[in-house]
Structure formats: C-alpha cells, structure tokens
mmCIF file of C-alpha atoms in Angstrom:
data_model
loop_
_atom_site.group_PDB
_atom_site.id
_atom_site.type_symbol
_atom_site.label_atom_id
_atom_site.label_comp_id
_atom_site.label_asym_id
_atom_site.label_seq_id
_atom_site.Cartn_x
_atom_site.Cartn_y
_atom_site.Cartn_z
ATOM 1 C CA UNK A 1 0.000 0.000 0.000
ATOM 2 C CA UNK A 2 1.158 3.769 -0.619
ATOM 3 C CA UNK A 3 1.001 6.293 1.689
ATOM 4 C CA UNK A 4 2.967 9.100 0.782
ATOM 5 C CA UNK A 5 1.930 12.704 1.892
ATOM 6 C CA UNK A 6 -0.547 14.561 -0.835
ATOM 7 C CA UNK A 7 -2.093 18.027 -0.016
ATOM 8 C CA UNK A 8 -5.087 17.976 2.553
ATOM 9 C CA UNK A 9 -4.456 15.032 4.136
ATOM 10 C CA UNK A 10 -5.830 14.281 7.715
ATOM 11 C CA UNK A 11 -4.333 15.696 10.606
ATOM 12 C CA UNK A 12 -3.255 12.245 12.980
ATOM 13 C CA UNK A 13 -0.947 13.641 15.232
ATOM 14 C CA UNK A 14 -0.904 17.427 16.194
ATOM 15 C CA UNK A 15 1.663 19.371 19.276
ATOM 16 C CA UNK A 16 0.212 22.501 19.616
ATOM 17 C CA UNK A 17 2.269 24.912 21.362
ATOM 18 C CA UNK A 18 3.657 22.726 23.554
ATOM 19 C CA UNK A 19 6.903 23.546 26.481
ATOM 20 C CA UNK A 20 8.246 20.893 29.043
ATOM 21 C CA UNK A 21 10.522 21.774 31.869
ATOM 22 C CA UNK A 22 11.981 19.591 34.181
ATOM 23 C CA UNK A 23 11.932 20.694 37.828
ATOM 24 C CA UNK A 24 15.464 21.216 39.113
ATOM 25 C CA UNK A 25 17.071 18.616 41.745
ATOM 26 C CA UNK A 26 18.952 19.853 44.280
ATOM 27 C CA UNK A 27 20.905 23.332 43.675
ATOM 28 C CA UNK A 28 20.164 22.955 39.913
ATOM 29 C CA UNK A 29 17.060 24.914 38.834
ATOM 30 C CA UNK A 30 14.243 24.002 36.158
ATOM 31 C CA UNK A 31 15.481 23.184 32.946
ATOM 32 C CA UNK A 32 13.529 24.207 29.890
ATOM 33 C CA UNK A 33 13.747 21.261 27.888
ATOM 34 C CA UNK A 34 11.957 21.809 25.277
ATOM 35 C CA UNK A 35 9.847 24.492 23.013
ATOM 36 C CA UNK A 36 7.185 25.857 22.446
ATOM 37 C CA UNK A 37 6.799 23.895 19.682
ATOM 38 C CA UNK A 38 3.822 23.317 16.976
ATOM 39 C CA UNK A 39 4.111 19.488 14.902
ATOM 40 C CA UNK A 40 1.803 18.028 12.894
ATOM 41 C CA UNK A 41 1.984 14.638 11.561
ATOM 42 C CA UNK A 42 -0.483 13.639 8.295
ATOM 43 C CA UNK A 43 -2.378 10.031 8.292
ATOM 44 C CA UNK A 44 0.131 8.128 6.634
ATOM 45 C CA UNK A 45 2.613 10.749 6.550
ATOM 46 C CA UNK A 46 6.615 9.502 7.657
ATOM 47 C CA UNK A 47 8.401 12.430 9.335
ATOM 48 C CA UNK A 48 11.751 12.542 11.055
ATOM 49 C CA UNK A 49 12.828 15.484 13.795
ATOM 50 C CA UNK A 50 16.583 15.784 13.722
ATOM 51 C CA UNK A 51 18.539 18.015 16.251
ATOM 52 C CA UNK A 52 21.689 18.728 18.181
ATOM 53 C CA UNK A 53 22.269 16.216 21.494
ATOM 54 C CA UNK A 54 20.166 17.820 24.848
ATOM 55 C CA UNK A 55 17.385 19.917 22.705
ATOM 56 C CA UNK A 56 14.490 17.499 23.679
ATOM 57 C CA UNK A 57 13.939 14.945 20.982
ATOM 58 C CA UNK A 58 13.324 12.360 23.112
ATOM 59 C CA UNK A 59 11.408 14.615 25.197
ATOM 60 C CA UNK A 60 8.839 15.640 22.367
ATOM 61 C CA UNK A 61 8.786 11.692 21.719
ATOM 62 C CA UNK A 62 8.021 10.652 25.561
ATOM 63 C CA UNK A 63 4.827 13.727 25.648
ATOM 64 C CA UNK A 64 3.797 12.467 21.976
ATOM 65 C CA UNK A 65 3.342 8.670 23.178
ATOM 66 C CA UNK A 66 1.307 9.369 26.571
ATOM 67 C CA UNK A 67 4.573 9.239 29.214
ATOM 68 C CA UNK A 68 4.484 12.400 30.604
ATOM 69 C CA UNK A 69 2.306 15.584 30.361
ATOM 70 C CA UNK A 70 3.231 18.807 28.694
ATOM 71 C CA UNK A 71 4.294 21.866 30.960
ATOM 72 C CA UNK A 72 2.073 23.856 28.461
ATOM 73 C CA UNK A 73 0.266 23.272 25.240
ATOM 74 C CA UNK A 74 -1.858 20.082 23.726
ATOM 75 C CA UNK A 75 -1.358 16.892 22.524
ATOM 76 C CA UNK A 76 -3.909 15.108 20.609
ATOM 77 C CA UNK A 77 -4.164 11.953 18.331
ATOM 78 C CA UNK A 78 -7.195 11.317 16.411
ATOM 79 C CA UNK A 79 -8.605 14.367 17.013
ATOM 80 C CA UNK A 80 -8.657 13.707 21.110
ATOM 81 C CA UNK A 81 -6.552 15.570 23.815
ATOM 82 C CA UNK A 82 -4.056 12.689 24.725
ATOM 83 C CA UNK A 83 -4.039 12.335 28.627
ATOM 84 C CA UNK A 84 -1.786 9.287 28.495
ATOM 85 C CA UNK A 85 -0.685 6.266 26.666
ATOM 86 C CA UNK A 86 -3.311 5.632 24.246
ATOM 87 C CA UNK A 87 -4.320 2.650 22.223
ATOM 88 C CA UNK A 88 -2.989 3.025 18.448
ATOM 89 C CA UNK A 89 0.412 4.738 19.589
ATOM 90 C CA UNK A 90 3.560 2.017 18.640
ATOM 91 C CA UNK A 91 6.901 2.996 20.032
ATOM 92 C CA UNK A 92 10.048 1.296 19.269
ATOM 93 C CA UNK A 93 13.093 2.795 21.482
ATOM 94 C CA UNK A 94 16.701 2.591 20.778
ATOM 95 C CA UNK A 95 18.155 -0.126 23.584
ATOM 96 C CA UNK A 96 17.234 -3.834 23.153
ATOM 97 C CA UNK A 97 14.212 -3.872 24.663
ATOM 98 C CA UNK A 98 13.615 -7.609 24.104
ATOM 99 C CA UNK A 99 13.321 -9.900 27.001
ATOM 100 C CA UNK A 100 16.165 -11.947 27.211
ATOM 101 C CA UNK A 101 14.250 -15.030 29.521
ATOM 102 C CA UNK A 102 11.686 -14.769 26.637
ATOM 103 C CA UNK A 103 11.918 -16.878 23.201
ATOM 104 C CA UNK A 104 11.322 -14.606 20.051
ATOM 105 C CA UNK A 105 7.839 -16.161 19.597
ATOM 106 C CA UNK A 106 7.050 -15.243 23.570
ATOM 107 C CA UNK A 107 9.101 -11.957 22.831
ATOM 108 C CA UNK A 108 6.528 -10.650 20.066
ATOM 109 C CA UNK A 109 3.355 -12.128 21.782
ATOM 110 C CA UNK A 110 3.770 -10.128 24.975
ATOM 111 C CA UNK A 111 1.413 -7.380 24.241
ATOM 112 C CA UNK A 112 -0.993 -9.443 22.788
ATOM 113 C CA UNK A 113 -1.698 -11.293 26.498
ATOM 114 C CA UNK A 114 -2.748 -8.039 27.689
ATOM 115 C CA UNK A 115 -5.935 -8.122 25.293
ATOM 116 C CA UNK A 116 -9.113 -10.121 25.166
ATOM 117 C CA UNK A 117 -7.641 -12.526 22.171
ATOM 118 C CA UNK A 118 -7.896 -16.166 22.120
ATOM 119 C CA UNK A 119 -4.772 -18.506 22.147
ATOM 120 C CA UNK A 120 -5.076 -18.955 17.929
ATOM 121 C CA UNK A 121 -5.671 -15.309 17.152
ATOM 122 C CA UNK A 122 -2.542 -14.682 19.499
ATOM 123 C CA UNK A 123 -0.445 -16.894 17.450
ATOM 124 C CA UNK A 124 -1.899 -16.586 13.925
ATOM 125 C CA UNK A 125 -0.854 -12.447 14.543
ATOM 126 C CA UNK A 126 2.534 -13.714 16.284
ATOM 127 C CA UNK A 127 3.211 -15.934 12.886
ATOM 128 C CA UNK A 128 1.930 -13.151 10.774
ATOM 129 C CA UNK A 129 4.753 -10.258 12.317
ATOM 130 C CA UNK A 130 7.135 -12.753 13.247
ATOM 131 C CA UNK A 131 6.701 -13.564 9.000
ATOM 132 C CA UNK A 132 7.059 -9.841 7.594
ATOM 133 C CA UNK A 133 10.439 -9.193 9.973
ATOM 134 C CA UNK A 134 11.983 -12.243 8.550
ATOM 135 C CA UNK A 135 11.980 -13.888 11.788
ATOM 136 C CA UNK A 136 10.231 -17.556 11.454
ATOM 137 C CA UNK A 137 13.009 -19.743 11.793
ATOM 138 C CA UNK A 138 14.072 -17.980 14.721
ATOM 139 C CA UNK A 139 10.775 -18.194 16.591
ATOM 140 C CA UNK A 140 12.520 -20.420 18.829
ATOM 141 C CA UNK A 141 15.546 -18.624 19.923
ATOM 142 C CA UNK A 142 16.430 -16.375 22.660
ATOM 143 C CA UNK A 143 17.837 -12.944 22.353
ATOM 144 C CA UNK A 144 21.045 -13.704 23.282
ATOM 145 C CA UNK A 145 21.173 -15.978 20.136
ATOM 146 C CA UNK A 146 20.516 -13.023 17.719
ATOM 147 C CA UNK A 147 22.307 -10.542 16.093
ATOM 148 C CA UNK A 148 21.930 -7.018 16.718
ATOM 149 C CA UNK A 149 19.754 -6.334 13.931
ATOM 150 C CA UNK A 150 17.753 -8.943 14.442
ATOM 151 C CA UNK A 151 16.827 -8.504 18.357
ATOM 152 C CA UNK A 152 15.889 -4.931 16.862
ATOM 153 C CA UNK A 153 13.464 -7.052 14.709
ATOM 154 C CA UNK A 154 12.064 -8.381 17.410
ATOM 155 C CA UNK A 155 11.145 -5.152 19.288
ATOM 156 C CA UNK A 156 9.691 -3.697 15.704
ATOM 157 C CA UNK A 157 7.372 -7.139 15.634
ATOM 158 C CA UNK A 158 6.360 -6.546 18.997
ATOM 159 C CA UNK A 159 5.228 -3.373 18.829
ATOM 160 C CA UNK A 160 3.489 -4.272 15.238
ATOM 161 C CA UNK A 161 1.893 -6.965 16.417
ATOM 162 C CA UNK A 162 -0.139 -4.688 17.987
ATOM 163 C CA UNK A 163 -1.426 -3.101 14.678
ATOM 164 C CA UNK A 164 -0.383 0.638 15.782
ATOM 165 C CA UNK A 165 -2.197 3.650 13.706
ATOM 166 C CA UNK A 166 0.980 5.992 14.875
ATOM 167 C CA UNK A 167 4.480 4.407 15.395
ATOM 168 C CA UNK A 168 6.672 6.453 17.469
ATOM 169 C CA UNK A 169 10.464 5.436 16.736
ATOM 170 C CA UNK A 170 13.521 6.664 18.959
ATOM 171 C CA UNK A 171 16.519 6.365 17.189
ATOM 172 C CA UNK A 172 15.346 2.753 16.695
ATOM 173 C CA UNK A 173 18.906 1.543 14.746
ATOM 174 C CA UNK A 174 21.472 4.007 16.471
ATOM 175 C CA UNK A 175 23.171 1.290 18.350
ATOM 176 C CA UNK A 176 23.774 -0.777 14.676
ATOM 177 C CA UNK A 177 26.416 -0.468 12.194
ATOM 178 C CA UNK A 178 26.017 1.647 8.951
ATOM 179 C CA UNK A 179 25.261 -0.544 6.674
ATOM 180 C CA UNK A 180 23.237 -2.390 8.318
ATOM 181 C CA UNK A 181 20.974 0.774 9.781
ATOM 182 C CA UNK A 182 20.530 0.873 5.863
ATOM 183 C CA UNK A 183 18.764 -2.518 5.272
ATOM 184 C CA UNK A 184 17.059 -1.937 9.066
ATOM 185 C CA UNK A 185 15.391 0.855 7.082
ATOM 186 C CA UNK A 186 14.583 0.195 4.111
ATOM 187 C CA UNK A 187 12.338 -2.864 6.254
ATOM 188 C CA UNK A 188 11.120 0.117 8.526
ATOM 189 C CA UNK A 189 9.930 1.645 4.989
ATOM 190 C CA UNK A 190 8.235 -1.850 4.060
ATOM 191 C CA UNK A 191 6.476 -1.701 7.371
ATOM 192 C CA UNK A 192 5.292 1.205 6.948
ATOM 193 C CA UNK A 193 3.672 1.289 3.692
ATOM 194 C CA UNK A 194 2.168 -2.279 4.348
ATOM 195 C CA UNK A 195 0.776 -1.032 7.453
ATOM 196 C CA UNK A 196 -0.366 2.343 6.563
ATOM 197 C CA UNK A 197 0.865 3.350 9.760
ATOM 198 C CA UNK A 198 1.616 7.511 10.701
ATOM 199 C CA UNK A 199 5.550 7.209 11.497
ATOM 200 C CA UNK A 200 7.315 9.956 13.413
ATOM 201 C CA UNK A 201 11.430 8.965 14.120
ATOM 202 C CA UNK A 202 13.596 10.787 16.272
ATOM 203 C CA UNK A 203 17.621 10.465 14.720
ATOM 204 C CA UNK A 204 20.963 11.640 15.090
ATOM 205 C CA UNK A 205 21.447 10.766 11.108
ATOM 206 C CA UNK A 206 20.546 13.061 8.716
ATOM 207 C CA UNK A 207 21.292 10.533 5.876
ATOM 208 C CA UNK A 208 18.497 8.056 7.751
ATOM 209 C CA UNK A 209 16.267 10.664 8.282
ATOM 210 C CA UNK A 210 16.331 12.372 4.550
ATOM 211 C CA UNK A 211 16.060 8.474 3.044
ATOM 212 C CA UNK A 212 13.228 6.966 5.473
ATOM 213 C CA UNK A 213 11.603 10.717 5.773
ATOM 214 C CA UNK A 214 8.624 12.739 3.957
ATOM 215 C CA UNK A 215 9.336 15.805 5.715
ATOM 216 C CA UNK A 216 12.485 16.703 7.998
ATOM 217 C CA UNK A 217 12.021 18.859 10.984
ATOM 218 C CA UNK A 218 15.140 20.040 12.347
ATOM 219 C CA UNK A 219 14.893 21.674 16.392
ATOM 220 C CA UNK A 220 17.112 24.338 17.731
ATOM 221 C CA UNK A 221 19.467 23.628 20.657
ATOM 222 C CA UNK A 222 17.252 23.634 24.041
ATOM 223 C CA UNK A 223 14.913 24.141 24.489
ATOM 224 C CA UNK A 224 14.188 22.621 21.671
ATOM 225 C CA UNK A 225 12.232 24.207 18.563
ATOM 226 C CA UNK A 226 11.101 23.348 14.986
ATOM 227 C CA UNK A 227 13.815 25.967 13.032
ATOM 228 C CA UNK A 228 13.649 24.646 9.838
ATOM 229 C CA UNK A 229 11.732 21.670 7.509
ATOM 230 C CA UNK A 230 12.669 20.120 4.466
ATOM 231 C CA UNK A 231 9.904 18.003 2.418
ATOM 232 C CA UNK A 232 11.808 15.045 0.300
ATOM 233 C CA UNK A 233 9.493 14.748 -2.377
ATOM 234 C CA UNK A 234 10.205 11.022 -2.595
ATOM 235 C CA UNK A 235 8.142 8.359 -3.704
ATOM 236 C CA UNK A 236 6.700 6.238 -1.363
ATOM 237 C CA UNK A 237 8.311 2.924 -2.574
ATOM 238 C CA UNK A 238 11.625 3.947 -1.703
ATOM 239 C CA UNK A 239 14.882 2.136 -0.449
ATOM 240 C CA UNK A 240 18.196 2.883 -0.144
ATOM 241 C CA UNK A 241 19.172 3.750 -3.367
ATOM 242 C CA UNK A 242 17.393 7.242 -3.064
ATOM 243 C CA UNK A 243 20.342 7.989 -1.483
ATOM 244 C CA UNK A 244 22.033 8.257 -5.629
ATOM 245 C CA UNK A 245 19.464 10.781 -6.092
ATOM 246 C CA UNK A 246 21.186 13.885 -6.738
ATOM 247 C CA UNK A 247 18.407 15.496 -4.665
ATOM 248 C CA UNK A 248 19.484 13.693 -1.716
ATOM 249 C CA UNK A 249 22.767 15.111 -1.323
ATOM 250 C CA UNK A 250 20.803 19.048 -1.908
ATOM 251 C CA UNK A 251 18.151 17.969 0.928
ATOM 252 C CA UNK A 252 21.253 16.547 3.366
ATOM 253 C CA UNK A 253 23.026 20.080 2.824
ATOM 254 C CA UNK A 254 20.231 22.161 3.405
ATOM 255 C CA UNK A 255 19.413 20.188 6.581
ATOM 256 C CA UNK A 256 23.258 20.052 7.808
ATOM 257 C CA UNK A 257 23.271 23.973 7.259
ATOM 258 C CA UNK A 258 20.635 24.758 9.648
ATOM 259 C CA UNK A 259 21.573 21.862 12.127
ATOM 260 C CA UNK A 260 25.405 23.216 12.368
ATOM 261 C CA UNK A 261 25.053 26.007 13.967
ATOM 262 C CA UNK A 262 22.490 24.822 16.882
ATOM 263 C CA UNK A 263 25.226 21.827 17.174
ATOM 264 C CA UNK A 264 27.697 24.485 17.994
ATOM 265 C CA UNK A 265 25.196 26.248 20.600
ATOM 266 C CA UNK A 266 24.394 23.171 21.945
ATOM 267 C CA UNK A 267 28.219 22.055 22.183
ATOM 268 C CA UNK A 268 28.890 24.997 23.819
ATOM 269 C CA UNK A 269 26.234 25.125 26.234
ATOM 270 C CA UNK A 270 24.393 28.339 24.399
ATOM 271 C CA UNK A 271 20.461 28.435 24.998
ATOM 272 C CA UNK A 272 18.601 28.285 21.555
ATOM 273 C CA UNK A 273 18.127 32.267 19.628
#
C-alpha cells in the first residue's frame, strides 16, 4: 500500500504549542527542555525530527506517546486531547528492549496477552509479524542468540503486532552499524507502507532521516524548537538507493546547514536564539 503525503491530508498527530521543563534537583534549577513547539503529523505521513544532542527529541517523543504531560500546550491523536498512553500509539526505542528469559515467539506475543484474544488469534498475529520481519526460523531462539539487527526485529514485531495507527520510533537503529541501519530501514519503509501506519522517528542521522523521511524537521538547541523543515518529495516505494538521487545530497546540505550552527550552541552550552 502507498502512503505518501498529498495536499489535505488528515491531521493524525498534532503538538500545539507545547513547552516541558523539568523541575530542578537539588541546587540545579528548572530546565527548559523543550519548546514551544507546533508538529503536525499527516495520516500516513513519515516524518523525522533531527537536532543537536540535549534539545528534547526524546522529550517531544516521551509527551507524543502518553509518558508524561506537557508543561504547556496540547497533545492530541485522532482528534482527542491525549491524557496518556493511548491505544494506536507504537513505540520502538533505541536499547534492546527484548526480554532476554523470553523466546522470540514469547518476545513478540507479549502485548498481545494483555488483550481479550484467544490462544489462535494470538499466534496466527505472532506468525503473521514474526513472517514480515523475517523472523520464522528464529521463533525459537532467545535474544542472546541473535544478532543485533535482528533482536531490533524483534522489538519492531512486537510493537506491530499490535497493529499501531501511529508508530513512534527513537533512534530505533542508532546502536547498529552503517550498513546495516541501511537494510534496518529500508524494512522500517516496508512496514510502513504495508501497514499504513503515521511514522514519526527521532535520529541523530541526517542521511536516515532524509532516506526513510517525507518531511524533515530540524529543532534548535534547548529548548528545543522546529527551526527549519525540508519536504523530500520522494516516492513512497523507496529504499536505499534514493540515497544516488542527486536530490538527496541538496536535501542533506540544506538540513546540515541549519543543524550546524544549533550543534555548535548546543556544544557549547548556548540556549537556543
């Protein structure tokens, strides 16, 4: 199925002026983390936020699936305020989050027990994700027996079992090796347009981010702010080999030449202008 952006499209995800600040522990006072900030994301629509280390990423992703509550502003998905974490909201982090006393079948299946599902429609979804992540003859195995790619497999089937609407994703291959953060998404692109799925990802790579992306978003240093967005343009059967697109290389400047210079704040402690 193809889902890439076209004009008008739904509104699934929207932060609407939104701040977060941490209360201070101990002599340190309350740190602005992050905004105020305005994000939509489309129904269907992939977008990626890129920005320097400290200037709330993660922050924006934690408020966006339910974990915490803005200091200010509104979050809704679907059209509803969202109070907490809400049914239809995926997230895949960065660490391992696999269970390593689990087998990959019990691995994938551990959502599922929290729902009203018999034993067979537990298992025929379990085969079904555990078949798209190219994972079946490892049904079996334990974590430890995996690769690093693959455990990451295993936490993507896990949270697709599910059948999220919006799949939050934090930097879901940063602990991998280039190449194979490639192949890891170009199957995060297969996911999605199988699946139909809104995707929001949170990177430090703005080659991963202009390949996987329909729109870039690039914050400030904190607190964090949307400073700058680049739409790709690309089709939605994509892969890898965008990345010989002379385009790419245009988009991956343009973003690096915004993103530089809040680096540099960030690096040198300097609140956002």
């Amino acid at each position: 199925m193809d889902v890439g952006v076209t004009p008008g499209m739904t509104v699934h995800a929207a932060v609407e002026a939104v701040s977060h600040t941490y209360p201070g522990v101990g002599p340190t006072g309350p740190v602005h983390a992050l905004g105020p900030i305005d994000l939509q994301v489309r129904q269907g629509e992939f977008v990626a936020v890129v920005g320097p280390s400290g200037c709330g990423k993660s922050t924006l992703l934690e408020l966006l699936c339910g974990l915490g509550r803005p200091s200010q502003g509104r979050i809704s998905f679907e059209g509803r305020p969202l109070d907490g974490p809400a049914d239809g909201i995926g997230v895949v982090f960065q660490q391992d989050a696999s269970f390593p006393w689990l087998r990959v079948r019990d691995n994938v299946e551990f959502g599922l027990r929290q729902l009203d599902l018999t034993a067979h429609a537990r298992r025929e979804k379990v085969d079904g994700a555990l078949a798209f992540m190219g994972l079946t003859d490892f049904a079996e195995a334990y974590p430890a027996q995996l690769s690093g790619g693959m455990r990451q497999r295993v936490c993507i089937a896990r949270t697709l079992v599910l059948e999220p609407r919006l799949l939050l994703l934090d930097e879901p291959f940063g602990a991998l090796d280039a190449q194979t953060r490639l192949l890891m998404g170009e199957e995060l692109l297969a996911v999605w347009r199988r699946t139909g799925a809104s995707a929001l990802l949170i990177t430090h790579s703005l080659e991963e981010a202009v390949m996987l992306a329909d729109r870039v978003c690039v914050m400030s240093a904190r607190p964090g702010r949307i400073i700058h967005e680049a739409t790709t343009g690309w089709p939605a059967e994509r892969d890898s080999t965008i990345m010989e697109d002379a385009r790419f290389g245009d988009i991956t400047a343009e973003l690096w030449h915004e993103l530089r210079a809040q680096s540099l704040r960030a690096l040198r402690g300097e609140a956002a202008t």
